[in-house]
Structures are given as C-alpha cells and as structure tokens.
Amino acid sequence: MELKLPPPPPTAAEPGEDAARGFRAGSEDRVTPMMAQYLEIKAGHPDGLLFYRMGDFYELFFQDAEIASRALGIVLTKRGKHLDRDIPMCGVPVERAEEYLHRLIALGHRVAVCEQLEDPAEARRRGGKSVVRRDVVRLVTPGTLTEDSLLDARRNNYLAAVARARSSSAEAESRFAIAFLDISTGEFRVTECGRESLAAEIARLEPGEILVSDALYEDAELASLWRSLAAVTPLTRDVFDGASAERRLAAYFAVSTTQAFGTFSRLELTAAAACVTYLDRTQRAGKPLLSPPARESSGATLLIDAATRANLELARTLSGERRGSLLSAIDRTVTAAGSRLLAQRLAAPLTAPAAIGERLDSVATLVAAAAARSDLLARLKAAPDLARSLARLVVGRGGPRDLAAVRDGLTAAAELAGACRALDPCPAEIAAAADALQQPDPAIAADLAAALADELPASRRDGGFVRAGYRAALDETRALRDESRRVLAVLQARYAEDTGIRTLKIRHNHVLGYFIEASAQHGEKLLAAPFKGKFIHRQTLAGQIRFTTTELGDLESRIASAADRALALELEIFDQLTQNVVAAGAAIQAAAQALAVIDVVAGLARLAVEQDYVRPEILTDLEFVIEGGRHPVVEQALVRDGGPFVANDCDLSPPPDAGAGAGRIWLVTGPNMAGKSTFLRQNALIAVLAQMGSFVPARRARIGIIDRLFSRVGAADDLARGRSTFMVEMVETAAILNQASPRSLVILDEIGRGTATFDGLSIAWATIEHLHEENRCRALFATHFHELTGLAAKLPRLFNATVRVKEWHGEVVFLHEVMPGAADRSYGIQVAKLAGLPSAVIERAKLVLAELEAQDRISPARKLVDDLPLFASARRAGAATPAPRASAAETLLAEIAALDPDELSPRAALEALYALKRTAAKRE
Ligand code: ADP
Ligand code: MG
C-alpha cells in the first residue's frame, strides 16, 4: 500500500506584522497606523524603555533603541521613516527577553512591556490596514520582579514605600511608616518608626525598590539617605494620599474595609496603599497575590543600623559577598524559601523573650531528635520554591514547571506535616507550621500529578506538558496529529473494503489537499449509486478519477489544525489548573511559608549539633554572660584550615556593687593581631544569634534582651561616598553616643585610630566616659591606647581585659586568650618584625620608642586620670563657666571651614549664608 504523506501542518503561530512593512509610510510625511499606535503607547510611558511586541521580537524604537543597543551591546538598525527621518530600531527575541530585562534592570532602567493583545489574523480580518491591538501589560521595575532569572533565590526582593507624617509641633520628630512587600512570595508588612531608626529599618529590609512621594524625595534632610540607596522611585502626591489610602488598600484586597486585617495608623495605611497603587500601575496583566498587610510593632525587633550590619558582616562581607558572612556560616537550610526566611530572621532578631523562647524551643526539639531532623531535611530537599512559582502563576507569568513546583511542594508539605506531628513534644511553632502545611486541599496536588507529564517544557507555548490519558479530547487530537498516517490508512482500508475497489488510495497534493483516487475504470462505479452521494467528484484525469468525502474533508481540516488544537487544548487545561491553584493561593502561600519555617528550624538544629552550639538563656535584666564563646565565622574558617579556635569568656552584666540599671564596659587591650576585633565581634554575633532564635557558639550564654546593637570600627574606609575615614568614624560614633540606651550593646573597635595620637586618645577617653556615665550600656571597647586602662580606677563599671601574648626569644606569640588586666605595651615593633619590616627599620624604631618612653616617664599620659576631673563634673563645670569667647573673626572662620559646598543644597547654602550673617552681626 502506498500513501503519499502530506507536509506537516504549520505549528508556529502566524508571523506578526513585519516591522519594515509596518513603519514604511506610503508618503514620507504620513504616519502609518502602526507608528501612530506606537507613539500613543510610548507617550504613556515616557520614563521607561518600551518593549514593543512584534511577532517573535520585542522591538525598541527611537531613543529607546539607542539606549538599549548601547546598554545591551545589540545592533542598532533603521526601519522606515518618521517625519522624513530614519527610525532607529533594535530588537530582542522574545525567548531571550528575560536575560535582556535582567541587564537593563541591573543598569537602573525601567521597562514597559507592550504585548499583542490579539492574534494578527484577527486584525487582518478587520481589514487590511488594521493594526494588531497592543498595550502595556507590565512595567518591569527592580521591586516588582517575579522571574527566577531576575531574582536571587535566597533573598527576598522587597518593594517598600516610605510615608512621612510631619509633627505638628516644632520639637517633636516626624514619624515614618514603611510598608514592604515581596510580590514573588506575597509577604506584606508595615511598620512605623522615627527619623532616627528610618535608615536602620531600610538597611534591615534592603528593598529592591523604594517608593517615596516627590516631596519626600526632595526633602533636604533625607536627600543623602535616598542617594545612598539603590533604587528610589519618586511618585506623585496622589499615590501617598492619606485620605484615600484605606479605600485603595481595601479595593486591592476586594474587601469593604481593612479593619479585619488589624488596626493601622493612617500613616501605615498611606504607605501600604502606596505599595498597592504602584502594583496596580505596574502589574496590569495580573494582580499579585499578597497576604493582607501585617503590622510589625516597633520595638519588636533588635535595631541594627546599616554601618553595624556592614561591620559585623551579618548578611555579607565588607567586600559584598555572601561567602564569609554570618548568614553563610549558619545557613544549613535546603530550600530557597528556607534560606530567605533565615536571612529575614537574621536581619531582624527579636526583642520579646517569649517569642525568642518559642523559636528556641523548636530548635531544641530538633536538636534532640536526630532522626526526625534528618528525615525533615531529606523531605524538604524535594520541595521546590512554592511561593515564587505560585506568584508567577497568579500574575500570568507561570509555566508548566511552576505547576509542577506547586505539585511537588504540596506533596512535600503534606508529608512534612505528618512528620512534624510525629514529634513528641511538638513545640508550638512547629505545630502551627504543621497546621499550615495541611491547609491546601490535597485534590490540587493530586489533579496536578494526574495532569502533568514527566518531562516539562519551560514555556506553556511549547505544549506537550499534559500527560496522556488526562483529557480524552486532547488524546484524540494528539493521535490525529501524530498518527495521521495511521488514521488515513485506516480510512483508506475502510473505503477499499466498502467499495470493493482494492486499489483505491488516499493521496494529497497542494491543489486539492487530501483526495481519494481510483482508476478510471473503478472510478466510474463511484459516480453511480449507491456511492454517488458519499463520494464527491473532484477531478477526472486520463487514467484516474479523484473524489473526496465529507469525512475526508473533516479529517483533513482536523489534521491540518490538530497541532494548533492540541496546543489550544493544553493551554485551556493549563488555565484551568492555574485557576485551581490561584483559587487556593492563600492556603498555598501559608504552606510555603510553613515549609520555610521547618527548613529554618531544622537547619539551625543541624548547625547547633554540627558546630556544638548551646541554647542561650534569654533574660529580661541587663545580664550578659558568655562562657567559652567563639566567633561563628572565624571558627569555621580556622577549623577548615586545621587550627583550633580559642574560646573566651565575656561578662558585661551590671556589677553587683555598682548599681543595677547600667551595664559593664570591657576595655580590651592587646597588640595588633592578638584577637581583639574577633573577640568583640563574636560577642555581638552571639547576641544576634540568640535573639534571632538560634543556638550560639559558646559553652553557656545568658543574655538580657538587647534593644539596639551598635558596632563601629576605627578608620574604616568609605571612600566611595567621598568622606574621610576619620569623619565617618566620628559620625558613626556620634550616632552611638546619641542613641545607645542602657539596653543597648555597643561594640567600639579602635575608635580614635584615624587621627593623631593625642586627638585619638582624647576622643577615645571621652567616649568611654560618655558611655559609662550617660549611655550606661553594655559595651566592649578595644583600643591600642593602653593609657586608657587607667580609667578603670575611676569608672566603677569599666573593666580591663587583655588578649594574652607571650614573648619568646624577642618574638610575640599570640595566644588569643582574653584575661582580666591590661596590656603593658602594644608590641607594635614585634608585630612589625613578624610582618617582615627590614631589620634596620626595626632597630631604629626600637631606639625611638626607648626615647619616647623615657620622656613619658617624666610626664606620663596615664597620670591624667588622676589630674582630670570626672566626666560629669567636667560637664557641669563646662556648663557653668562659659567658654572663653572666641574672636568674631575666629568664629566666622570656623563656621566657614565647617561648610562643605559640595554637600549643600541651594536652599541649605542660602540658610548657611544667613547664619554667617547672623554670627557676624552678633559679634560686631
Ligand atoms: P586584633 O583586632 O587584636 O588585631 P584580630 O581579632 O583581627 O586581632 O585577630 C587576628 C587573627 O587572629 C584573626 O584573623 C584570627 O585568625 C586569629 N584569632 C583571633 N582570635 C582568635 C581565637 N580566639 N582563636 C584562634 N585564632 C584567633
Ligand atoms: Mg582589630
């Protein structure tokens, strides 16, 4: 039997309009319909690059094309003319659009994505000149990304909005509300804070994008903050309108009032509404699924400002890498969501002992239950990034693999719930997570499992993702597509049988399509009854007669469109499955969050076991006792290199005899490289770990809740922002002295190092006195000025500690042991020798040192401790006797010298000028 095969039906979609054709105007000054459409859409999006969809490409025109071709390194061409000028153009293929978007976003561009909203065939049906309907479906901004390739799996990408309420009275500070959400996971929270903690809160969140009102953006006081942040988007006043905020927020969640979500201040509502209004504007194709906003009460988290975060290398090292940070040292999670939650918890340790205790209970349970812990971790490994897949499905950017992620995530969730319940005792946090894990209807996962094929394409447009046997109509259509040869053969055999013409054939050509062919002799038979009605004559040739039947006609059109229909059916199934998932979105989100919780707890438990950490005791007083503390990052690095880490004790609790209500300050001296910085940081890190709900690297830890953590290092380089290192050091120290409370923990490492010895010594001196007398906080102060150790005699809560070194044959040996007492000298020359300074330099330095020390014996700096009045009395004296009057010229000179013209806004400059004028007038 011979059968000529038809060419495969076209599977690719109809090509879109051709750019060259679309923009080539008939006469040079006429605007083509497509150009008119482009210009209209572009006019609505003046400040973003417009990705204009044309078939398989996003095209950019005019200036957008010039910018993009430069930024992306793609070819700039010309297409058609507009107002007699060539139109510059470049394009990116749709399937590679994510990659290009990524680069443009990283460079700070915003992109408006304009899609074709109908099939080009439909447009053609409307008439030859009709343009395909198009509109912008999405504005791609740094804070509204959902694509895996544009996001870091292990970090949240927050969109934040900052709203300000100016205080009515002049003295009172303005209040701020920060609303923040992650559309890739649905988290949505809002918090209020004062001016002093605004920067710290933003540093905690590290938003991908911050929304502010135009007025706030222009505010002179905040300008430097906005400038220091990556992506700040100023918006018109209506977005931050307080009067309509509640309504806009309620509308987004389709509720009549937001009261069910909790009580919010008007300021919080304003910030939250700004976020959702921005989503309405940028996410036109689909509204992201958000949890209702949750209120974070201020004071619930340990405040850590940006400089402290950087110094302590919490989430990344000073050079910006995750590796080497505390986060990376403690991360034993196995899912991306777990990793994100761990980062969140580390960024915002708690301050309520009960809440910390609850987290520690979970970790303790899994520390004790080794088998359960590894079982949980093994099951978690099978759980994909449920939250982000869900988010993409909700906004219509999902693919078959996202459905599979939901299937696998929900399956893992159900299994994990069982494993959690089996824990005895089951701590509250884990029990709550288990409840959430069981929330989604098991039918969703079962249906997805039945529907999805084993191998899945990246895009739903590729088709082939629905499992055979799931939908009969699809199976049939696919059979037609794939088995057209067999179906035709069956039909041909049947016709041969029915007619008794054994040589009857079904053939295909481009003119007739499919047809039935019989020899002239046999064909005559088909022209007569009983076949006449069924076989329709098409063509008579010399030796053959050709026919068709309605059956064959149907089959033909079914074959021709089978591929299209199979795809359409699959897309229909995709939409149904997606709808089911989206309808259960809130439950799935909760399950995703619960998976993350279990992952964090199991990961922290594994860390504790692996690294021998203990459960910290969290107290409400001002205790701070660490026994055998270790630095979590340095320890792991040392152990990898085979060295031991020397554990050290620290006690900053209020001394019994010096009154409660004020912590102790340890003044840590010792030569360079002794381990001072390591010791300081390890105690801060232990406090952070304890309050985030982790076990800690120590033999024992008793920590009275800390409200704010400060850490500064002398002479840190901040050349990027163009400030002198010493200036930075002083600005940061000033912030601490102004803000630290008795509940705070302050770590000061070599403050005063960045200037001349006497300046530095004096500043360090006064700083210690201020911490002791005014801030009364727990503090660690490392210094190479051993003169300062004399202060312990006067300040009852100052305690001297030193890192021991041994001198052996004229060389220093570092023991890394912290002991009570003071370093007698700094061993700087010995360390220099270790570092390989030429011996001539070493010898000369020894001579100079001997001479300096001889002079110091005559008038030792240490004697100052006895000679100077106490800090408090000095202050009082200072207040009573006015400072000697400087001459008018001197004062003016000092004021002018203090001005930095580069840092002044025009308005501030004018104000400065007035101030100078006033000074001059006063002193005349
Ligand atoms: P300092 O601040 O006194 O100059 P560092 O804290 O920078 O000293 O420590 C110098 C080096 O000594 C560190 O890089 C670390 O490798 C090592 N070190 C510090 N403390 C310890 C310790 N407790 N046990 C083992 N090695 C340590
Ligand atoms: Mg140091």
mmCIF file of C-alpha atoms in Angstrom, residues 159-163 177-181 188-191 211-212 235-253 258 261 264-282 290-294:
data_model
loop_
_atom_site.group_PDB
_atom_site.id
_atom_site.type_symbol
_atom_site.label_atom_id
_atom_site.label_comp_id
_atom_site.label_asym_id
_atom_site.label_seq_id
_atom_site.Cartn_x
_atom_site.Cartn_y
_atom_site.Cartn_z
ATOM 1 C CA LEU A 159 9.171 46.754 47.250
ATOM 2 C CA ALA A 160 8.936 49.324 50.039
ATOM 3 C CA ALA A 161 7.045 52.580 50.402
ATOM 4 C CA VAL A 162 8.022 55.231 52.911
ATOM 5 C CA ALA A 163 5.414 57.729 54.112
ATOM 6 C CA ALA A 177 5.777 54.360 58.097
ATOM 7 C CA ILE A 178 7.430 51.747 55.926
ATOM 8 C CA ALA A 179 5.253 49.275 54.070
ATOM 9 C CA PHE A 180 7.083 46.486 52.313
ATOM 10 C CA LEU A 181 6.051 43.532 50.228
ATOM 11 C CA PHE A 188 3.291 42.200 53.015
ATOM 12 C CA ARG A 189 4.095 44.079 56.217
ATOM 13 C CA VAL A 190 4.046 47.569 57.565
ATOM 14 C CA THR A 191 5.840 49.250 60.430
ATOM 15 C CA LEU A 211 8.685 54.385 46.712
ATOM 16 C CA VAL A 212 8.528 57.882 48.144
ATOM 17 C CA LEU A 235 5.899 59.289 42.794
ATOM 18 C CA THR A 236 3.247 61.955 42.595
ATOM 19 C CA ARG A 237 1.383 63.027 45.700
ATOM 20 C CA ASP A 238 -1.835 61.137 44.928
ATOM 21 C CA VAL A 239 -0.089 57.799 45.459
ATOM 22 C CA PHE A 240 0.642 58.897 49.037
ATOM 23 C CA ASP A 241 -2.740 60.472 49.650
ATOM 24 C CA GLY A 242 -3.802 59.603 53.189
ATOM 25 C CA ALA A 243 -7.483 60.309 52.680
ATOM 26 C CA SER A 244 -7.945 57.644 50.011
ATOM 27 C CA ALA A 245 -5.431 55.165 51.416
ATOM 28 C CA GLU A 246 -7.830 52.907 53.294
ATOM 29 C CA ARG A 247 -10.141 52.719 50.299
ATOM 30 C CA ARG A 248 -7.365 51.875 47.861
ATOM 31 C CA LEU A 249 -5.996 49.188 50.151
ATOM 32 C CA ALA A 250 -9.433 47.655 50.698
ATOM 33 C CA ALA A 251 -10.060 47.716 46.947
ATOM 34 C CA TYR A 252 -6.879 45.805 46.250
ATOM 35 C CA PHE A 253 -7.951 43.033 48.600
ATOM 36 C CA THR A 258 -9.229 46.804 56.103
ATOM 37 C CA PHE A 261 -6.519 42.928 58.884
ATOM 38 C CA PHE A 264 -3.331 50.550 61.367
ATOM 39 C CA SER A 265 -2.400 54.159 61.816
ATOM 40 C CA ARG A 266 -3.279 56.478 58.985
ATOM 41 C CA LEU A 267 0.404 56.751 58.223
ATOM 42 C CA GLU A 268 0.758 52.980 57.906
ATOM 43 C CA LEU A 269 -2.290 52.818 55.665
ATOM 44 C CA THR A 270 -0.773 55.526 53.487
ATOM 45 C CA ALA A 271 2.450 53.599 52.989
ATOM 46 C CA ALA A 272 0.628 50.313 52.385
ATOM 47 C CA ALA A 273 -1.752 51.938 49.903
ATOM 48 C CA ALA A 274 1.175 53.452 48.021
ATOM 49 C CA CYS A 275 2.549 49.945 47.511
ATOM 50 C CA VAL A 276 -0.672 48.501 46.127
ATOM 51 C CA THR A 277 -1.369 51.503 43.943
ATOM 52 C CA TYR A 278 2.069 51.053 42.449
ATOM 53 C CA LEU A 279 1.290 47.389 41.809
ATOM 54 C CA ASP A 280 -1.964 48.367 40.116
ATOM 55 C CA ARG A 281 0.008 50.629 37.827
ATOM 56 C CA THR A 282 2.857 48.302 37.027
ATOM 57 C CA LEU A 290 -0.498 39.378 48.634
ATOM 58 C CA SER A 291 -1.134 38.361 52.187
ATOM 59 C CA PRO A 292 -3.105 41.053 53.977
ATOM 60 C CA PRO A 293 -0.688 43.579 55.455
ATOM 61 C CA ALA A 294 0.597 42.557 58.862
#
